[in-house]
Structures are given as structure tokens and as C-alpha cells.
mmCIF file of C-alpha atoms in Angstrom:
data_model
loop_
_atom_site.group_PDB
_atom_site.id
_atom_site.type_symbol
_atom_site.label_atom_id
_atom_site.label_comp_id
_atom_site.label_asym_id
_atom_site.label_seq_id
_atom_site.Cartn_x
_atom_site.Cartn_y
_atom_site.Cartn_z
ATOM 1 C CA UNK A 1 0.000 0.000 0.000
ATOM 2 C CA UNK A 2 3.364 2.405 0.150
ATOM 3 C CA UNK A 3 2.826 3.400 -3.029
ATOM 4 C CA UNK A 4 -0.736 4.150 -3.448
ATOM 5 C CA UNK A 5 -0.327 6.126 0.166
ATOM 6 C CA UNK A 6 2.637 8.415 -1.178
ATOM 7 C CA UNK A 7 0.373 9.087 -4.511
ATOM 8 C CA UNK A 8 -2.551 10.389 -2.413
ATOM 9 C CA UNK A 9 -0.853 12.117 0.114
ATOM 10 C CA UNK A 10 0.836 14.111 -2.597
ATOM 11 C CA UNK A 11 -2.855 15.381 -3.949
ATOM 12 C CA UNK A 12 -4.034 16.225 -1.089
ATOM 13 C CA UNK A 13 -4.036 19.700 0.146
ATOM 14 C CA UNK A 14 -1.332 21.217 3.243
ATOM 15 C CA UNK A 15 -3.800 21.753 5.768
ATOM 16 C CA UNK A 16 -6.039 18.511 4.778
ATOM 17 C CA UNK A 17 -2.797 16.479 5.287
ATOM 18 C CA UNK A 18 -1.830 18.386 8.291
ATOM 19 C CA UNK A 19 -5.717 17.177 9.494
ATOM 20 C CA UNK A 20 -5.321 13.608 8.882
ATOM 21 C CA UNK A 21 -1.921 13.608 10.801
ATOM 22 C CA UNK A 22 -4.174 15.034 13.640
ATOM 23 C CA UNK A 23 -6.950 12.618 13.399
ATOM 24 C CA UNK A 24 -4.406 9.686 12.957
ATOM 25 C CA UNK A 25 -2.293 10.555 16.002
ATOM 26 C CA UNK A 26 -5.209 11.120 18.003
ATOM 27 C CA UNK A 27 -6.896 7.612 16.916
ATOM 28 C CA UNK A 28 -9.929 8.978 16.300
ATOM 29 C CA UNK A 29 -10.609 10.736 20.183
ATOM 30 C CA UNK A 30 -13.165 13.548 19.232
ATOM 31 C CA UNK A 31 -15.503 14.385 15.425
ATOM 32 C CA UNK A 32 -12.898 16.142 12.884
ATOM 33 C CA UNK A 33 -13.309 18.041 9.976
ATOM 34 C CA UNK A 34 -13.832 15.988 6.148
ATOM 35 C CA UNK A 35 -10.120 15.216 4.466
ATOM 36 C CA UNK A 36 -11.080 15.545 1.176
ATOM 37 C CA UNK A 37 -9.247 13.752 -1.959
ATOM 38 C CA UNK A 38 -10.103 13.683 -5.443
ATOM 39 C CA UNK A 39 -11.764 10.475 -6.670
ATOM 40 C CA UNK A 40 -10.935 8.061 -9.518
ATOM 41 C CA UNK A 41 -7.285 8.572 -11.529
ATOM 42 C CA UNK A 42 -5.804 5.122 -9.685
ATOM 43 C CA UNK A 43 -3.681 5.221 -12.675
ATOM 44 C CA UNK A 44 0.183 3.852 -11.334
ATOM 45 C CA UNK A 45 -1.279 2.623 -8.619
ATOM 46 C CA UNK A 46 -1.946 -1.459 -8.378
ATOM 47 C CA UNK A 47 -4.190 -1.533 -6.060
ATOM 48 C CA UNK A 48 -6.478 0.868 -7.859
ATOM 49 C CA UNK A 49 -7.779 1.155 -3.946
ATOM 50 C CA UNK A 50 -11.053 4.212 -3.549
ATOM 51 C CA UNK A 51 -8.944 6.464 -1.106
ATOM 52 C CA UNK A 52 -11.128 5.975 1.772
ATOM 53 C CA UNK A 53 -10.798 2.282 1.713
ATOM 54 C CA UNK A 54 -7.118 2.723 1.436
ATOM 55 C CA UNK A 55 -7.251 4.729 4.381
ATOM 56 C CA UNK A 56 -9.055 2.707 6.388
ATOM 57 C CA UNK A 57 -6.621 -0.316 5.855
ATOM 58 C CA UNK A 58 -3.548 1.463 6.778
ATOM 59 C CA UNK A 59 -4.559 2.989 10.069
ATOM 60 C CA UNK A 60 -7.844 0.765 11.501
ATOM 61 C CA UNK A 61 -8.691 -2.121 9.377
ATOM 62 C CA UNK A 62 -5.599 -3.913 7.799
ATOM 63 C CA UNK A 63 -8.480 -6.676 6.278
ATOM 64 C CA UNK A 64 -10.526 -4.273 4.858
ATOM 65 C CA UNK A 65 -11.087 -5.118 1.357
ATOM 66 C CA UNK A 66 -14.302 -3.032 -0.389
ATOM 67 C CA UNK A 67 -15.887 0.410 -0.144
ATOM 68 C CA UNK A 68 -19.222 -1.381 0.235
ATOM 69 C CA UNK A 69 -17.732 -2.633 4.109
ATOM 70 C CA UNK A 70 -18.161 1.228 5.364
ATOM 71 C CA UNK A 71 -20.489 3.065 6.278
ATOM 72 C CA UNK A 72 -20.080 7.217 6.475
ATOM 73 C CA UNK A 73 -20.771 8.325 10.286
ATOM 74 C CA UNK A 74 -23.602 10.643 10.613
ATOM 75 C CA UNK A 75 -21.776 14.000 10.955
ATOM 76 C CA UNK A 76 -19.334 13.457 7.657
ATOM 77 C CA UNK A 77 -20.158 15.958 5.559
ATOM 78 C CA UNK A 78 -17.921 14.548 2.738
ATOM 79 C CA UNK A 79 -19.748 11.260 1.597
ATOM 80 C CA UNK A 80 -20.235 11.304 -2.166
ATOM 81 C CA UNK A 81 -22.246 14.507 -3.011
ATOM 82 C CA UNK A 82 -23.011 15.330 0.197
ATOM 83 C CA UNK A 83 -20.668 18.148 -0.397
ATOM 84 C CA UNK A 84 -22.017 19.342 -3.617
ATOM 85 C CA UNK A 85 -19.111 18.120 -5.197
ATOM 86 C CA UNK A 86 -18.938 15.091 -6.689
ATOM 87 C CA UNK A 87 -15.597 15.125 -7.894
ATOM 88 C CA UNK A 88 -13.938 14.493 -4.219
ATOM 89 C CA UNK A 89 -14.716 12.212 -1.463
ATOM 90 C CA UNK A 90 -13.932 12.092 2.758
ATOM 91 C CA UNK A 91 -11.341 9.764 2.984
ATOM 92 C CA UNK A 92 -10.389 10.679 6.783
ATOM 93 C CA UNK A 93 -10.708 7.433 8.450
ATOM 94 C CA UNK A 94 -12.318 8.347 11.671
ATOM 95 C CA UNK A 95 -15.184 8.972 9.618
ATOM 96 C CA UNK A 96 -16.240 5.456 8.914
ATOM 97 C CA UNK A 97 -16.920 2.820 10.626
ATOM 98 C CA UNK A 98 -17.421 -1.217 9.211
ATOM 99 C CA UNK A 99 -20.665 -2.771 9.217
ATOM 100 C CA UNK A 100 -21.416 -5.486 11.844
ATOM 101 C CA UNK A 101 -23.281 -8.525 10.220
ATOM 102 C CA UNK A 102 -24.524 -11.079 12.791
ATOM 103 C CA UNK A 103 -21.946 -13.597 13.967
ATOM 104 C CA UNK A 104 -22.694 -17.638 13.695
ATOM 105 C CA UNK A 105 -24.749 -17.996 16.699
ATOM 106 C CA UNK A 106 -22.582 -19.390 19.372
ATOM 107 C CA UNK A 107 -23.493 -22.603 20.984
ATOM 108 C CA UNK A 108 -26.035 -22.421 24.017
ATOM 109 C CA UNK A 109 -23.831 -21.532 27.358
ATOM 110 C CA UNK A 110 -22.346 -24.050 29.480
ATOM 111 C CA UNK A 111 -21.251 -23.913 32.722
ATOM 112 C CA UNK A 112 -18.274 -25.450 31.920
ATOM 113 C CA UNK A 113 -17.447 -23.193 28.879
ATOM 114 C CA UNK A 114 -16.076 -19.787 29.406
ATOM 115 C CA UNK A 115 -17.440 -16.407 27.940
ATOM 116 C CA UNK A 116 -14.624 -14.798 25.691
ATOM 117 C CA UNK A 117 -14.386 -11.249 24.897
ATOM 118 C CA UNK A 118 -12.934 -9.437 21.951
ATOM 119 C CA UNK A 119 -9.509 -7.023 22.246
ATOM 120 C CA UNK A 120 -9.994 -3.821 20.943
ATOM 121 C CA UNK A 121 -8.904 -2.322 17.547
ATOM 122 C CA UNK A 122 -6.195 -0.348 17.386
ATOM 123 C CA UNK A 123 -4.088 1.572 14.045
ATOM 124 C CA UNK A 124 -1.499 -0.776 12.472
ATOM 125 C CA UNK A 125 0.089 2.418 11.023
ATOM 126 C CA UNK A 126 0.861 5.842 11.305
ATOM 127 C CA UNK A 127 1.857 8.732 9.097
ATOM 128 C CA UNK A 128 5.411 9.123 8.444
ATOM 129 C CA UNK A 129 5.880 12.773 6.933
ATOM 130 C CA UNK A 130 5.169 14.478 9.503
ATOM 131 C CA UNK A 131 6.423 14.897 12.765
ATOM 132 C CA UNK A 132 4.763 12.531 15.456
ATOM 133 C CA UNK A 133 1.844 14.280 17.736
ATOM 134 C CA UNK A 134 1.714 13.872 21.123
ATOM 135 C CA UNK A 135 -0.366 10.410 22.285
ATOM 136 C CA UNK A 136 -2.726 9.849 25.242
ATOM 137 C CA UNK A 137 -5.383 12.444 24.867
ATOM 138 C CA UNK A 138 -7.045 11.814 28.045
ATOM 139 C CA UNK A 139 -9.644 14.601 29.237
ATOM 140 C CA UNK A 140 -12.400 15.081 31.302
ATOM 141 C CA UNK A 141 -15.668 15.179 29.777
ATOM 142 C CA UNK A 142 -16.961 18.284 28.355
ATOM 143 C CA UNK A 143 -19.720 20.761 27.425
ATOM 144 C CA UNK A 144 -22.385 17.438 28.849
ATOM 145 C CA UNK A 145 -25.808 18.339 30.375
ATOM 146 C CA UNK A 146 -28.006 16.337 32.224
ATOM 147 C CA UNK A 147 -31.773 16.337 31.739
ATOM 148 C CA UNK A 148 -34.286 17.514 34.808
ATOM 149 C CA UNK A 149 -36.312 14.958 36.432
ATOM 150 C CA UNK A 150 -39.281 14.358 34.635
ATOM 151 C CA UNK A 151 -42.772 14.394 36.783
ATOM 152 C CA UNK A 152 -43.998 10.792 35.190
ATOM 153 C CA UNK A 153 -41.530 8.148 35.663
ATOM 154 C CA UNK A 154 -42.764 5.675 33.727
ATOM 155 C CA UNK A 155 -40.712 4.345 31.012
ATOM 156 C CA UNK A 156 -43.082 4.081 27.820
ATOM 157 C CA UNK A 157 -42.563 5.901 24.364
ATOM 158 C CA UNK A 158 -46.102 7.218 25.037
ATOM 159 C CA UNK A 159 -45.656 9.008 27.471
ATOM 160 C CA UNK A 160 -42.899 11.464 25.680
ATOM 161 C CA UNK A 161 -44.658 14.273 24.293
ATOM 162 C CA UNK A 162 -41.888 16.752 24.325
ATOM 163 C CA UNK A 163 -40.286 16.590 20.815
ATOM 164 C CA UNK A 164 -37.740 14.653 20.844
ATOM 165 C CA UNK A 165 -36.890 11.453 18.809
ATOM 166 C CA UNK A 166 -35.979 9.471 21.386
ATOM 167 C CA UNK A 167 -34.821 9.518 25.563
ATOM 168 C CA UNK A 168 -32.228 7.284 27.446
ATOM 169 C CA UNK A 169 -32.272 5.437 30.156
ATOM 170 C CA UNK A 170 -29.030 4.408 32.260
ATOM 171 C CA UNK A 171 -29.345 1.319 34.412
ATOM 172 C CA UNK A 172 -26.188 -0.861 36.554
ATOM 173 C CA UNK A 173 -28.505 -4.269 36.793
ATOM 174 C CA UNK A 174 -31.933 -3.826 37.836
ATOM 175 C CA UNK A 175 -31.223 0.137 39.127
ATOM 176 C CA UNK A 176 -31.419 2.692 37.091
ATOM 177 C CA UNK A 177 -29.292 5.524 38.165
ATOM 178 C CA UNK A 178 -29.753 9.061 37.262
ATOM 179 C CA UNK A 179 -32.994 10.877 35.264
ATOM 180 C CA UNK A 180 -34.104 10.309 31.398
ATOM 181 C CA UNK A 181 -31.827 12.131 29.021
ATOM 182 C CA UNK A 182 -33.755 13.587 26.166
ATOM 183 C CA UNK A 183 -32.527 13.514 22.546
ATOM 184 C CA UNK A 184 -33.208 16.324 20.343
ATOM 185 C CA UNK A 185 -30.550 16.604 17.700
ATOM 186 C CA UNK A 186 -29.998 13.888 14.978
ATOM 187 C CA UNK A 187 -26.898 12.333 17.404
ATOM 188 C CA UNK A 188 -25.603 11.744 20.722
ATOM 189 C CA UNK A 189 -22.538 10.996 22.285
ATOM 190 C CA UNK A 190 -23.255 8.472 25.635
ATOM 191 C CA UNK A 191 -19.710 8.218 26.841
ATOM 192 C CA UNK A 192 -17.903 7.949 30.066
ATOM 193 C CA UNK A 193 -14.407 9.498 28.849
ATOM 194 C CA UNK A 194 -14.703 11.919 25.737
ATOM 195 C CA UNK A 195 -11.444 14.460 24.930
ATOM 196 C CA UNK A 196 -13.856 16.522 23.764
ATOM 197 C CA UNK A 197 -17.547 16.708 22.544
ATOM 198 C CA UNK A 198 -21.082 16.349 24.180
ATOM 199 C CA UNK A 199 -24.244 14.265 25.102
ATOM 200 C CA UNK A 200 -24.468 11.913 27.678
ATOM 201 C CA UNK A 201 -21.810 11.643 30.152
ATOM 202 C CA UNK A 202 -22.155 8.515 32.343
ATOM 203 C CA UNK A 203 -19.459 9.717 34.571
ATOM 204 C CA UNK A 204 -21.993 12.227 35.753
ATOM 205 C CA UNK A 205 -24.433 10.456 36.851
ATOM 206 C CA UNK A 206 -24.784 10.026 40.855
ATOM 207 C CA UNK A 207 -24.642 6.931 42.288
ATOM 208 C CA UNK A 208 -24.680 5.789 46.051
ATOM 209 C CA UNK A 209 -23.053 2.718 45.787
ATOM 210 C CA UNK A 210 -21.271 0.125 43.109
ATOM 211 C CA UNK A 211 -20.232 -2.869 43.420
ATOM 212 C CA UNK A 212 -16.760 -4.371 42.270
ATOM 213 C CA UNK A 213 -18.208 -5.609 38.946
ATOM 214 C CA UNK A 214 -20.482 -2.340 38.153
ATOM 215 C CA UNK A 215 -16.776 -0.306 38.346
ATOM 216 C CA UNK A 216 -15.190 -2.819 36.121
ATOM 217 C CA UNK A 217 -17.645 -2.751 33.294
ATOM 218 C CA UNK A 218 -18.118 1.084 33.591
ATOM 219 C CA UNK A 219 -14.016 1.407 33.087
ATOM 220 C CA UNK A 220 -14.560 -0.818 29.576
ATOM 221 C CA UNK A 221 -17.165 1.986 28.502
ATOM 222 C CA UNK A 222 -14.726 4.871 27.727
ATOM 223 C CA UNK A 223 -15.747 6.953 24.610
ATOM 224 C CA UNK A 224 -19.064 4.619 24.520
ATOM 225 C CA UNK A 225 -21.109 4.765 21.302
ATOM 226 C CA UNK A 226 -22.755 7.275 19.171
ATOM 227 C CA UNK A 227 -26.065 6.582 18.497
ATOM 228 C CA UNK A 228 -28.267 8.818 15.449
ATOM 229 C CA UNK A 229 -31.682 8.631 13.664
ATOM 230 C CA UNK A 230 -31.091 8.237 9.702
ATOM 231 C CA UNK A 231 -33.682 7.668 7.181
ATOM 232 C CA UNK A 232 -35.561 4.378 8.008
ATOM 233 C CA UNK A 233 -33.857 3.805 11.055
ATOM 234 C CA UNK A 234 -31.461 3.970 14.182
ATOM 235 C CA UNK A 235 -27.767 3.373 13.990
ATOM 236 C CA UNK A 236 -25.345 2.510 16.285
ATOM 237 C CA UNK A 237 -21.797 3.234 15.987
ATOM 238 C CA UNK A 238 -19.418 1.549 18.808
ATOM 239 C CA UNK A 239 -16.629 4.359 19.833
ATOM 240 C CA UNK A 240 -15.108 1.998 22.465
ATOM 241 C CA UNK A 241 -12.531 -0.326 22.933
ATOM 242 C CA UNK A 242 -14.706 -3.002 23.737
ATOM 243 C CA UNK A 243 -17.960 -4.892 22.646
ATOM 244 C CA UNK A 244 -21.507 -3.554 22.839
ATOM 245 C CA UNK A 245 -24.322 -6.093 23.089
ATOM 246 C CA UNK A 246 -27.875 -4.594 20.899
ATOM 247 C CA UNK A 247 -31.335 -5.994 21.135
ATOM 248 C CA UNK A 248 -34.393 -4.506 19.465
ATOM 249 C CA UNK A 249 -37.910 -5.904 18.408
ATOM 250 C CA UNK A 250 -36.465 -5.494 14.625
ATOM 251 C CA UNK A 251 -33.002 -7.002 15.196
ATOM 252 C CA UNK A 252 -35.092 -10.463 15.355
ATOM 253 C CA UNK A 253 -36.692 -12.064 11.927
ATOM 254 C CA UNK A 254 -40.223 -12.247 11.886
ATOM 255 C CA UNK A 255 -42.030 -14.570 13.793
ATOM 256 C CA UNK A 256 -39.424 -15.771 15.769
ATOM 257 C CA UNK A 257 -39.828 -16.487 18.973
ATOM 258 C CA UNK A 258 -36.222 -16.248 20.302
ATOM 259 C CA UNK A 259 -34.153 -13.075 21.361
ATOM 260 C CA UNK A 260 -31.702 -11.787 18.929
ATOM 261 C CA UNK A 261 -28.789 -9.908 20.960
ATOM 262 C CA UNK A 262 -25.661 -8.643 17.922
ATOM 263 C CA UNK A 263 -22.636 -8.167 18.940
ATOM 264 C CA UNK A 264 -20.902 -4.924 17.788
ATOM 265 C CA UNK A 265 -16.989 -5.145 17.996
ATOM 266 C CA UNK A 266 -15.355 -1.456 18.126
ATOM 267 C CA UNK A 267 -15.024 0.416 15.060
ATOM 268 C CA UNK A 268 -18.313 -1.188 14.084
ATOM 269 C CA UNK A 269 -21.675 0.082 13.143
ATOM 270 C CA UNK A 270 -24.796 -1.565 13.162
ATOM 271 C CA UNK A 271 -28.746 -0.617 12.127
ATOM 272 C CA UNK A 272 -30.231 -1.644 15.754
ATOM 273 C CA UNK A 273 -33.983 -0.024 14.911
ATOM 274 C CA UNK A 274 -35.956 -0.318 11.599
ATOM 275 C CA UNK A 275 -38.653 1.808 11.743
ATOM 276 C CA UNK A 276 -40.786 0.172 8.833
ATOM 277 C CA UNK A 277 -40.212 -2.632 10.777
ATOM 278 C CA UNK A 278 -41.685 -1.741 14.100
ATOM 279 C CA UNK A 279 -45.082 -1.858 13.125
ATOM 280 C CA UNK A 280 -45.682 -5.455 12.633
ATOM 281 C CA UNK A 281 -44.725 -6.278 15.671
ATOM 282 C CA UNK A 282 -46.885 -5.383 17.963
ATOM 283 C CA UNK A 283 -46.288 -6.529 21.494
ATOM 284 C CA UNK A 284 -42.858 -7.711 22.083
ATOM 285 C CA UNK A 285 -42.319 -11.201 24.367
ATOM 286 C CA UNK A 286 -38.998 -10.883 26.043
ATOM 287 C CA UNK A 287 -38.185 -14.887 27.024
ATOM 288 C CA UNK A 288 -38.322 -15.018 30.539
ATOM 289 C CA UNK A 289 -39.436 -11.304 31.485
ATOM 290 C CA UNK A 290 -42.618 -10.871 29.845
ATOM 291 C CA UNK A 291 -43.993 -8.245 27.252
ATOM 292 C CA UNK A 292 -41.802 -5.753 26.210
ATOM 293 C CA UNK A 293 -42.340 -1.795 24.940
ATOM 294 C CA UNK A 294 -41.792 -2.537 20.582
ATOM 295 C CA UNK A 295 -40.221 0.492 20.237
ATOM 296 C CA UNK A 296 -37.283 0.208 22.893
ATOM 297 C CA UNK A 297 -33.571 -0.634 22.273
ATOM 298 C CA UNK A 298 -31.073 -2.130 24.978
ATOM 299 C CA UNK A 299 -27.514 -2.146 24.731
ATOM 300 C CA UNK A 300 -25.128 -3.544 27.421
ATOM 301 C CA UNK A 301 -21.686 -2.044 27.867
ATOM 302 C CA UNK A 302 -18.940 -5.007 27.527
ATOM 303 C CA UNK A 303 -21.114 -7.749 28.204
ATOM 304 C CA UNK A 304 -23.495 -9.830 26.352
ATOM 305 C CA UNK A 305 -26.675 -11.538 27.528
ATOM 306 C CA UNK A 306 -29.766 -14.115 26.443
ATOM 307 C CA UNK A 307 -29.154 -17.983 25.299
ATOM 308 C CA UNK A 308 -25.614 -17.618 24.614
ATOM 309 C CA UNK A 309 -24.044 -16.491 27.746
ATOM 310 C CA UNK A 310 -23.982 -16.684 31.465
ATOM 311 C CA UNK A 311 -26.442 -13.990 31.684
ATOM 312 C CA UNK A 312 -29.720 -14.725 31.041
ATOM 313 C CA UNK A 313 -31.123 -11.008 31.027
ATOM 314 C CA UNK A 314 -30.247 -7.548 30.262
ATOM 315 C CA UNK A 315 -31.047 -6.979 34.252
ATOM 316 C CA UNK A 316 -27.551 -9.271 35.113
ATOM 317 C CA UNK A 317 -25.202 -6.936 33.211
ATOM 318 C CA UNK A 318 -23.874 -4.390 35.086
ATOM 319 C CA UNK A 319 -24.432 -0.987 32.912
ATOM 320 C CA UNK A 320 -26.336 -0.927 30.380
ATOM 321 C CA UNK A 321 -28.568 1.920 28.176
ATOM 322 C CA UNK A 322 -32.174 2.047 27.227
ATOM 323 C CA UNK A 323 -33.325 3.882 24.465
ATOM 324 C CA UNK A 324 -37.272 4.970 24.495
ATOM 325 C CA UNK A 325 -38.050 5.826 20.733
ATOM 326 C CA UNK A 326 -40.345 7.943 19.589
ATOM 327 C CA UNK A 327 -42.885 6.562 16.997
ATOM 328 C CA UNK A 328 -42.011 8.740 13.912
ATOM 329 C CA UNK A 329 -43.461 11.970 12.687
#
């Protein structure tokens, strides 16, 4: 890929090159600005790679092999006229992420078997032309509100009448800890350590007591996910260095009577709500706990849960989110 690397970086503008030295050294830590490169002319080059893919393969995904395995993140501006300008395309890195597909269902747990987790992702590469950038961005979060209590605490969709597209709900097992967050732009940030950037710090949230296990799964948590509405449905897009574990009533084909938990490896995106989807499903049977609100999403933090692991039920992991959707305007 040496060559094909040098013959971009040479069309590619001072302060776009200065940009993706940033966003490289900084692995990705808070939303940058579009690096954009000219598309097509792959003439000298063998691979004849689109520049985002070949970006993507030097500094997150070294098996990355087509354009058709990203997905733009919802705040690139860049993605193929999306910028009015159809002759150049975002090829910064950090602002894709890989599609998650569902895995070959696991055998049923065993006491005897052990649960295994997946490492984290982390660059293979790094720019060489310019000098190096200091590492280890580590801040405290910023510029993160958190909502007022709201006088009806029950948890149902139809009972949100304020506007927004969708609220979350923090709970460590059965507890949940802190108020409803309400979501009014297109995207939010939930996070428990963010350089910088905004939504829905974790970190914040008061809590009287945790146990040993509680701690450990909130340090795995770290930049969290970022979650946004798009046409037809709701995305999630892991920002951490571990799994996050997804259920919705539309993540499970219909008519079946078993619940479908995907695993989302970091880096990786995944469409967790399909709103055309939604409405043939009426009430939705959660094995074991009874009917369930259709238009709800739960994602654990680091842990998985249902048939295939230890934990039978969302309510054994120790943090996880709920998101309380809105039926669509």
C-alpha cells in the first residue's frame, strides 16, 4: 500500500494532510473536519484502492477489502455529493466505521465453557511525513448536560410528548441511576471518557453505591457509542474499545420467537432499529421477562446476555442503556 499512500498524500491539500496527521495521532478521540481527496485517476497505482478504503486499511482495518464494508458516520459531511461536489470524497478514516453482520450464533452456554471477549482495535500504522503528535489524549468530559427529572416516571414511548426522537435510560442491573436524558438533535454521544464533545456523560451520573463488577464494566465503557436517527432507522456506531451487546424488536426475523442480541466489535456500526419494521410487531415477548415496549432498544456495555451467555437477562449486566423511541413523525 506504500505506493498508493505516497500518490494520495501528494494530492491532497497542506492543511487537509496536516488534518489527517491530527486525526491519525489522536486515533480517532473527538468528530474532525472531512479530508477531502479527489476520486478516480488510480492510474500507477496497483491496487487501484477508492482512497477511503485505502485509508481505512492502513490505520484501523488492515483486512478491509471493499468500499461497500463502510459506512459514512452521521456527521461526515464529505460522503459522495453530500458536499455538492462530486468530484472528491472524505477519505479521513475516523469517519467510517465497518458494518457489523450477525456472527454464527454461538453454541447455548455451558457452565463449563467460558465467555470470551474481543480485544480492541487499534491503528497498524501511522503517518510518516510528519512529525509525530503527542499520544494519550485523556480529558475530562466536556460541554455534557443532564436532563431535569421528569414528573412521570414511567418508562413508555407514550408518554414522551416533548419533541424529541428518542430519551435514554441508564441502568447498573436492575437500578437505574440518574434521570431520562432527552434527545433532540440527529446524534448523541453516551460516553464515560470523551477528549472533547457532548451528550451523555455517564461519569456524571450520581450513584450511592457500586459494586466491584459495576466499576469494572463502567471502566470498559470509555468513549461509549454514538447513536443517530437516519432515514428508516437507528444506527449505532461503537466508539469503544470493547464490545456492545444490541437488542431490538427489529433485530429479530419475523415470527421468531427467540431473542436476537448482535454483537458490535469497536469500530463497528450496526442498524439496531428499523422503523418500517416496528409496526408489525406489535407486542414484544422478552423470554423469561414478559412483554416488552416494541419500540425500545437495549444495549449492554462489555457484556453480552440471552441464550448464549452466562447472563440470562439484560437486568444481570452491570451498565447498560435504554433507548425509548419515539414513533415517527
Amino acid at each position: 500500500l506504500k505506493p498508493a499512500a505516497h500518490a494520495l498524500f501528494k494530492k491532497l491539500k497542506d492543511e487537509e494532510l496536516e488534518l489527517l496527521v491530527q486525526v491519525v495521532e489522536s486515533q480517532g478521540a473527538w468528530e474532525s473536519g472531512c479530508v477531502l481527496a479527489p476520486q478516480g485517476d488510480p492510474r500507477g497505482v496497483k491496487q487501484g484502492l477508492p482512497p477511503q478504503v485505502l485509508l481505512c486499511r492502513l490505520f484501523r482495518w488492515p483486512d478491509l477489502r471493499q468500499s461497500h464494508e463502510l459506512k459514512h458516520l452521521c456527521y461526515c459531511t464529505g460522503g459522495q455529493g453530500a458536499c455538492e461536489d462530486l468530484a472528491v470524497l472524505c477519505c479521513n478514516p475516523h469517519h467510517f466505521s465497518r458494518l457489523a453482520v450477525p456472527e454464527t450464533p454461538p453454541p447455548p452456554y455451558l457452565k463449563a465453557s467460558c465467555e470470551h471477549e474481543n480485544q480492541g482495535m487499534e491503528p497498524a500504522v501511522t503517518l510518516s511525513r510528519r512529525k509525530r503528535l503527542q499520544h494519550g489524549m485523556r480529558g475530562s468530559c466536556w460541554g455534557s448536560s443532564l436532563c431535569s427529572p421528569l414528573p412521570d416516571t414511567s418508562l413508555s414511548w407514550s408518554t414522551v410528548k416533548d419533541g424529541c426522537w428518542c430519551k435514554l435510560a441508564y441502568w447498573e442491573y436492575r437500578t437505574r441511576v440518574g434521570c431520562l436524558y432527552a434527545v433532540h438533535e440527529a446524534s448523541v454521544n453516551v460516553f464515560c471518557e470523551l477528549p472533547r464533545g457532548s451528550g451523555f456523560c455517564l461519569a456524571q451520573l450520581p450513584a450511592t453505591y457500586r459494586s466491584c463488577a459495576v466499576r469494572r464494566a463502567r471502566g470498559k465503557i470509555g468513549r461509549g457509542l454514538l447513536l443517530s436517527r437516519e432515514p428508516g432507522g437507528v444506527w449505532a456506531y461503537n466508539r469503544s474499545e470493547h464490545p456492545i451487546f444490541v437488542s431490538s424488536p427489529t433485530l429479530s426475523p419475523p415470527g421468531a420467537c427467540g431473542l436476537t442480541v448482535l454483537k458490535v466489535l469497536p469500530g463497528y456500526s450496526a442498524k439496531v432499529f428499523n422503523y418500517e419494521w416496528a409496526g408489525d410487531r406489535g407486542g414484544w415477548q422478552l423470554p423469561g421477562e414478559g412483554p416488552c415496549d416494541p419500540h425500545n432498544i437495549r444495549i449492554s456495555f462489555a457484556k453480552g446476555w440471552g441464550p448464549c451467555y452466562s447472563r440470562q437477562f439484560i437486568t444481570s449486566c452491570p451498565c447498560w442503556l435504554e433507548v425509548l423511541l419515539n414513533q415517527p413523525r
